CSV table of C-alpha atoms in Angstrom, one decimal:
chain,number,residue,atom,x,y,z
A,152,GLY,CA,13.0,4.9,12.0
A,153,PRO,CA,10.7,2.0,12.7
A,154,LYS,CA,10.4,-0.7,10.1
A,155,VAL,CA,8.3,-3.5,9.2
A,156,LEU,CA,10.4,-6.5,8.2
A,157,GLN,CA,9.6,-9.4,5.8
A,158,ILE,CA,11.8,-12.2,5.6
A,159,PRO,CA,12.9,-13.9,3.2
A,160,SER,CA,12.4,-11.5,0.2
A,161,HIS,CA,11.9,-14.2,-2.2
A,162,GLN,CA,10.0,-17.7,-1.6
A,163,ILE,CA,9.6,-20.3,-4.6
A,164,ILE,CA,7.3,-23.0,-4.0
A,165,ASP,CA,5.6,-25.8,-5.9
A,166,MET,CA,1.9,-25.4,-6.8
A,167,GLY,CA,-0.2,-27.2,-4.3
A,168,GLN,CA,2.1,-26.9,-1.3
A,169,MET,CA,1.7,-24.7,1.8
A,170,VAL,CA,3.5,-21.4,2.2
A,171,THR,CA,3.9,-19.1,5.1
A,172,LEU,CA,4.8,-15.6,4.8
A,173,ASN,CA,6.4,-13.8,7.9
A,174,CYS,CA,6.2,-10.1,8.9
A,175,ASP,CA,7.7,-8.6,12.0
A,176,PRO,CA,5.6,-5.3,12.5
A,177,VAL,CA,6.4,-2.2,14.4
A,178,SER,CA,6.5,-3.3,17.9
A,179,ASN,CA,4.0,-1.0,19.2
A,180,HIS,CA,1.7,-1.3,16.3
A,181,LEU,CA,-1.8,-2.7,17.0
A,182,TYR,CA,-3.1,-3.1,13.4
A,183,PHE,CA,-1.8,-5.4,10.8
A,184,TYR,CA,-2.5,-5.8,6.8
A,185,TRP,CA,-1.4,-7.9,4.0
A,186,TYR,CA,-1.6,-6.6,0.3
A,187,LYS,CA,-0.9,-8.3,-2.9
A,188,GLN,CA,0.8,-6.9,-5.8
A,189,ILE,CA,1.4,-8.5,-9.2
A,190,LEU,CA,4.2,-7.0,-11.2
A,191,GLY,CA,3.5,-3.8,-12.5
A,192,GLN,CA,0.1,-3.3,-11.3
A,193,GLN,CA,-1.6,-1.7,-8.1
A,194,MET,CA,-1.5,-2.7,-4.4
A,195,GLU,CA,-4.6,-4.8,-3.8
A,196,PHE,CA,-6.0,-5.0,-0.2
A,197,LEU,CA,-6.2,-8.7,1.1
A,198,VAL,CA,-6.8,-8.5,4.9
A,199,ASN,CA,-6.3,-6.5,8.0
A,200,PHE,CA,-6.3,-7.8,11.5
A,201,TYR,CA,-6.7,-6.2,15.1
A,202,ASN,CA,-6.7,-7.9,18.6
A,203,GLY,CA,-6.2,-11.3,17.3
A,204,LYS,CA,-9.1,-11.1,14.8
A,205,VAL,CA,-9.7,-10.4,11.0
A,206,MET,CA,-11.3,-7.2,10.8
A,207,GLU,CA,-11.8,-6.8,7.1
A,208,LYS,CA,-11.0,-8.8,4.1
A,209,SER,CA,-11.5,-8.6,0.4
A,210,LYS,CA,-12.5,-11.0,-2.3
A,211,LEU,CA,-9.0,-11.8,-3.1
A,212,PHE,CA,-8.8,-13.4,0.4
A,213,LYS,CA,-9.6,-16.7,-0.6
A,214,ASP,CA,-10.6,-19.4,1.6
A,215,GLN,CA,-7.0,-21.0,1.3
A,216,PHE,CA,-5.6,-18.0,2.9
A,217,SER,CA,-5.4,-17.5,6.6
A,218,VAL,CA,-3.8,-15.0,9.1
A,219,GLU,CA,-2.5,-15.1,12.5
A,220,ARG,CA,-0.2,-13.7,15.0
A,221,PRO,CA,0.7,-16.7,17.0
A,222,ASP,CA,3.0,-15.5,19.6
A,223,GLY,CA,2.3,-11.7,19.7
A,224,SER,CA,5.3,-11.0,17.4
A,225,TYR,CA,5.2,-12.4,13.8
A,226,PHE,CA,2.2,-11.6,11.6
A,227,THR,CA,1.8,-14.5,9.1
A,228,LEU,CA,0.0,-15.1,5.8
A,229,LYS,CA,-0.5,-18.8,5.0
A,230,ILE,CA,-1.6,-20.1,1.7
A,231,GLN,CA,-2.8,-23.7,1.6
A,232,PRO,CA,-2.7,-24.8,-1.0
A,233,THR,CA,-1.0,-22.5,-3.3
A,234,ALA,CA,-1.9,-21.8,-6.8
A,235,LEU,CA,-0.2,-20.5,-9.9
A,236,GLU,CA,-2.4,-17.1,-9.6
A,237,ASP,CA,-0.8,-16.6,-6.1
A,238,SER,CA,2.3,-15.6,-7.7
A,239,ALA,CA,2.7,-12.0,-6.7
A,240,VAL,CA,4.7,-9.6,-4.2
A,241,TYR,CA,3.0,-9.8,-0.9
A,242,PHE,CA,3.5,-6.8,1.3
A,243,CYS,CA,2.8,-6.5,5.0
A,244,ALA,CA,1.9,-3.3,6.8
A,245,SER,CA,1.2,-2.0,10.4
A,246,SER,CA,-0.1,0.9,12.0
A,247,LEU,CA,-0.6,2.2,15.5
A,248,GLY,CA,-4.3,3.2,15.0
A,249,GLN,CA,-7.2,2.3,12.9
A,250,PRO,CA,-7.7,3.5,9.5
A,251,PHE,CA,-10.5,5.7,10.4
A,252,ASN,CA,-8.0,7.6,12.6
A,253,ASN,CA,-6.1,8.4,9.4
A,254,GLN,CA,-2.9,6.4,10.9
A,255,ALA,CA,-0.9,5.5,7.6
A,256,PRO,CA,0.3,2.0,7.5
A,257,LEU,CA,3.8,1.5,7.3
A,258,PHE,CA,4.9,-1.0,4.7
A,259,GLY,CA,7.5,-3.7,4.6
A,260,GLU,CA,9.8,-4.3,1.3
A,261,GLY,CA,7.5,-7.2,0.5
A,262,THR,CA,8.1,-10.9,-0.3
A,263,ARG,CA,8.1,-12.3,-4.0
A,264,LEU,CA,6.2,-15.4,-4.0
A,265,SER,CA,6.7,-17.6,-7.0
A,266,VAL,CA,4.5,-20.6,-7.5
A,267,LEU,CA,5.9,-22.9,-10.1
B,58,SER,CA,-14.2,-0.1,-12.1
B,59,GLN,CA,-11.6,1.4,-9.7
B,60,LEU,CA,-12.4,3.3,-6.8
B,61,ALA,CA,-9.3,5.5,-7.2
B,62,GLU,CA,-7.3,6.0,-10.3
B,63,GLU,CA,-4.2,8.1,-11.3
B,64,ASN,CA,-5.0,10.0,-14.5
B,65,SER,CA,-1.7,9.5,-16.3
B,66,TRP,CA,0.1,6.1,-16.8
B,67,ALA,CA,3.5,7.7,-16.8
B,68,LEU,CA,5.1,11.1,-16.7
B,69,SER,CA,8.6,11.9,-17.8
B,70,VAL,CA,10.6,15.1,-16.8
B,71,HIS,CA,14.2,16.4,-16.4
B,72,GLU,CA,15.9,17.0,-13.3
B,73,GLY,CA,15.0,20.4,-11.8
B,74,GLU,CA,11.4,20.6,-13.5
B,75,SER,CA,8.2,20.1,-11.7
B,76,VAL,CA,5.7,17.2,-12.0
B,77,THR,CA,2.1,16.9,-11.2
B,78,VAL,CA,0.3,13.5,-10.4
B,79,ASN,CA,-3.5,13.5,-10.4
B,80,CYS,CA,-5.7,11.2,-8.8
B,81,SER,CA,-9.7,10.9,-9.0
B,82,TYR,CA,-11.8,8.7,-6.7
B,83,LYS,CA,-15.3,7.5,-6.7
B,84,THR,CA,-16.2,7.2,-3.0
B,85,SER,CA,-16.6,9.4,0.1
B,86,ILE,CA,-13.3,9.4,2.0
B,87,THR,CA,-12.1,10.5,5.6
B,88,ALA,CA,-8.6,11.1,4.1
B,89,LEU,CA,-6.2,10.5,1.2
B,90,GLN,CA,-2.7,9.3,1.4
B,91,TRP,CA,0.2,9.8,-1.2
B,92,TYR,CA,2.7,7.0,-1.4
B,93,ARG,CA,5.7,6.4,-3.4
B,94,GLN,CA,7.0,3.0,-4.4
B,95,LYS,CA,10.5,2.7,-5.8
B,96,SER,CA,11.4,-0.4,-7.9
B,97,GLY,CA,11.6,-3.6,-5.8
B,98,LYS,CA,10.6,-1.8,-2.5
B,99,GLY,CA,7.5,-1.2,-0.4
B,100,PRO,CA,5.3,1.9,-0.5
B,101,ALA,CA,6.7,4.8,1.4
B,102,GLN,CA,4.4,7.3,3.1
B,103,LEU,CA,4.6,11.0,1.5
B,104,ILE,CA,1.7,13.1,2.5
B,105,LEU,CA,-1.7,12.5,4.4
B,106,ILE,CA,-4.3,15.1,3.5
B,107,ARG,CA,-7.6,14.8,5.6
B,108,SER,CA,-11.1,15.6,3.8
B,109,ASN,CA,-11.4,19.1,5.5
B,110,GLU,CA,-7.9,20.1,4.3
B,111,ARG,CA,-7.5,21.6,0.7
B,112,GLU,CA,-3.6,21.8,0.4
B,113,LYS,CA,-0.6,20.1,2.5
B,114,ARG,CA,3.0,20.5,2.1
B,115,ASN,CA,5.9,18.5,3.0
B,116,GLY,CA,9.3,20.1,1.5
B,117,ARG,CA,9.2,19.7,-2.2
B,118,LEU,CA,6.0,18.1,-2.2
B,119,ARG,CA,2.4,19.6,-2.3
B,120,ALA,CA,-0.9,17.9,-2.2
B,121,THR,CA,-4.3,19.1,-2.8
B,122,LEU,CA,-7.6,17.8,-2.1
B,123,ASP,CA,-11.0,18.8,-3.9
B,124,THR,CA,-13.7,16.7,-2.3
B,125,SER,CA,-16.3,18.3,-4.6
B,126,SER,CA,-14.7,17.0,-7.8
B,127,GLN,CA,-13.4,13.9,-5.7
B,128,SER,CA,-9.8,14.7,-7.0
B,129,SER,CA,-6.3,15.2,-5.6
B,130,SER,CA,-3.0,16.1,-7.0
B,131,LEU,CA,0.7,15.8,-5.8
B,132,SER,CA,3.1,18.1,-7.0
B,133,ILE,CA,6.9,17.7,-6.8
B,134,THR,CA,9.2,20.8,-7.4
B,135,ALA,CA,12.8,20.8,-8.3
B,136,THR,CA,12.7,17.1,-9.2
B,137,ARG,CA,15.8,14.8,-8.8
B,138,CYS,CA,16.7,11.7,-10.4
B,139,GLU,CA,15.8,9.9,-7.0
B,140,ASP,CA,12.2,10.8,-7.2
B,141,THR,CA,11.8,8.3,-10.1
B,142,ALA,CA,9.2,6.0,-8.7
B,143,VAL,CA,5.5,5.0,-9.1
B,144,TYR,CA,3.3,7.3,-7.1
B,145,PHE,CA,0.0,6.0,-5.7
B,146,CYS,CA,-2.9,7.7,-4.0
B,147,ALA,CA,-4.6,5.7,-1.4
B,148,LEU,CA,-8.1,6.4,0.1
B,149,TYR,CA,-9.4,6.2,3.8
B,150,GLN,CA,-12.9,5.2,3.8
B,151,GLY,CA,-13.8,5.8,7.7
B,152,GLY,CA,-12.6,2.6,9.1
B,153,ARG,CA,-12.2,0.5,6.3
B,154,ALA,CA,-9.1,-0.6,4.6
B,155,LEU,CA,-6.8,1.6,2.7
B,156,ILE,CA,-7.7,1.5,-1.1
B,157,PHE,CA,-4.8,2.1,-3.6
B,158,GLY,CA,-5.1,3.8,-6.8
B,159,THR,CA,-3.5,2.5,-10.0
B,160,GLY,CA,-0.3,4.5,-9.9
B,161,THR,CA,1.5,6.8,-12.0
B,162,THR,CA,5.2,6.0,-13.2
B,163,VAL,CA,7.2,9.1,-12.8
B,164,SER,CA,10.7,9.1,-14.5
B,165,VAL,CA,13.3,11.8,-13.9
B,166,SER,CA,16.1,12.0,-16.1
B,167,PRO,CA,19.4,14.1,-15.7
């Protein structure tokens, strides 16, 4: 079936550096999401994105975060500069329709970000 | 406080037994999605139940929704070891982002 791909599965970075997390969503999906999960805790919504724009973002989506889909393929989350508390697993998701149409987002396997 | 919470932190059953995970929430919803997350993986969709539905089935899974008490349950019958995972309810709030509950760890032993 369709899959959301996140590569690499693990990134290690020094505090203060920039990191870009990449997501390859399902090809015909239109809505994209990033969630953050600290080990053993719940999935926390960061941001969703449609038609080149941020639709909604949470208070966790700090000024140091940005998202884009530069060439219409990969959906990226950039953190600049990184902080120790950014260490977590970041999940990308995509869906064909909008949340109010009850289109369940399909999630990737996540990228574990370790900020040292 | 959390908008959605599973009522148990962890549940343990033996293979073949049934298990029920409960979720309570504190906001109006258009639908509720149950997800399963296995260790080291992303959440996988299980059942979507809309606010005008009371029950939905998918194989060994059965979800219920009671909008008056703002609660939902997910039951798994004839459990298998591979059902071991964290189960989350997630809320649709009419166009807003999907909000996840705190999760219940279900452990199925042989």
